[in-house]
């Protein structure tokens, strides 16, 4: 049996053109539509679903079904779905999934966009009845018009078989369909269990989804799902990976500033959840590192967008993210030491310390504080006060490209100021330069998709390469400066082999090299200008 925690290769999100758009959700947003409106033809129609996906344990499923919290189910149906694609996965890499679902004698074909990959899925879909399990691909879906794919080129890739309990819930005047799926995804000789509850908003306000989620969370533990059934199936088809790196962030140039923040925060949260799932399955240094990276990137996003994040809740959430990052940081420091040490005696001590640190990580992730953080963060992100404050309306609703240029200029200026004289600076000031470099790197990665000319792409490649070089050098300098403190915190400073944990090297030479790298970076043409 395969589990989602053990199947987590980093997947590319490829925007294949004008059909694919990362759509964010706003409390006061207009109805979401694909960039090109597809006119319905006959029984075929375009719809947009907005749903919250929750992952449950087997015990939680039993408790929920026995609680009556959602009332009596309006239906309990066996559902079988077959997902189709070309042999080289053109449908998936083009930003879509294609399935045929069988309910009784009826067959329904659905084409969906990948959506925003966030806790809230806001996705366009094209649905039509078909005869049997043969895809019908024509110009009523984007697969033919955009990807030039026909039904004969598509073959079955994997299938899902679930029992679905469905409820209609009235939550504070909003209509929500709750669907609990229990079953399997099967891809060749691999399979994965499904236990997920989807809350789909049929009519009303998005915050109703979170109100209902909190009622459920008061009864059973929940985790936000950031992976669709289609993506799980494609992950089963791929190689097993041990960690999930950050995925490219794709921003539309016509997004508002607040919308761009949501897309970026969603991407960071997704990376965290994917790695958190792996960590909860097994102690994995790579997954812990990437989970920590995701939290750091999210905290940087808060800083980059501080002009619109002036509400009390945004400051509280940032403090909570700092707390959780710190918990993971302790374990990460020990992992780094273990990779560096050669002595078997001191290694044994570090492995014991690592076990203790990982236990603290798991206690935090399973604890009420971290779980509350995840729920609070996602509700605030999509329905928070920051989206409606009058004092930030002008910036919040302004054009994202102008905002991005201002942010990148500001971060570049901050790095230039803090790195003006690394040779004469002390360790603390070099650490500040390192943090400024990280912020500029993250800002560049978050916002680069807004600048798509060939010239901008060339400049971006050179800019990031120089950034990576500088960060490596500043990181090594930081390790030299902080290793003694870490050794002392682990009570190893008196150990005869403690010196093996200390980073050694020609500090003066490295500082000069870092200064040269920073000067070279400052000479690079800015990809966001000209």
XYZ file of N, CA and C in Angstrom, residues 72-78 162-168 177-182:
60
model
N -28.138 13.744 7.861
C -28.258 12.501 7.113
C -27.730 12.699 5.696
N -26.919 11.767 5.197
C -26.437 11.917 3.823
C -27.582 11.829 2.822
N -27.520 12.657 1.793
C -28.556 12.613 0.754
C -28.287 11.476 -0.214
N -27.046 10.977 -0.228
C -26.733 9.838 -1.086
C -25.457 9.170 -0.609
N -25.361 7.875 -0.875
C -24.142 7.100 -0.655
C -23.935 6.276 -1.917
N -22.914 6.634 -2.696
C -22.742 6.032 -4.018
C -21.328 5.499 -4.215
N -21.213 4.350 -4.902
C -19.893 3.924 -5.378
C -19.540 4.692 -6.648
N -14.116 4.800 -5.155
C -14.446 5.301 -3.820
C -15.921 5.088 -3.512
N -16.213 5.093 -2.229
C -17.597 5.214 -1.764
C -17.768 6.655 -1.307
N -18.748 7.335 -1.867
C -18.951 8.750 -1.558
C -20.225 8.945 -0.749
N -20.065 9.535 0.441
C -21.198 10.029 1.227
C -21.360 11.512 0.916
N -22.575 11.926 0.631
C -22.797 13.321 0.240
C -23.890 13.930 1.103
N -23.607 15.148 1.601
C -24.557 15.894 2.413
C -24.764 17.287 1.821
N -25.936 17.834 2.018
C -26.192 19.244 1.737
C -26.286 19.966 3.073
N -22.006 21.690 -0.236
C -22.091 20.248 -0.437
C -20.858 19.611 0.181
N -21.072 18.695 1.112
C -19.977 17.962 1.741
C -19.930 16.565 1.142
N -18.765 16.168 0.661
C -18.606 14.852 0.042
C -17.421 14.139 0.680
N -17.692 13.014 1.319
C -16.656 12.213 1.959
C -16.332 11.028 1.063
N -15.090 10.954 0.608
C -14.645 9.873 -0.273
C -13.708 8.939 0.476
N -14.000 7.643 0.392
C -13.143 6.615 0.979
C -12.889 5.555 -0.078
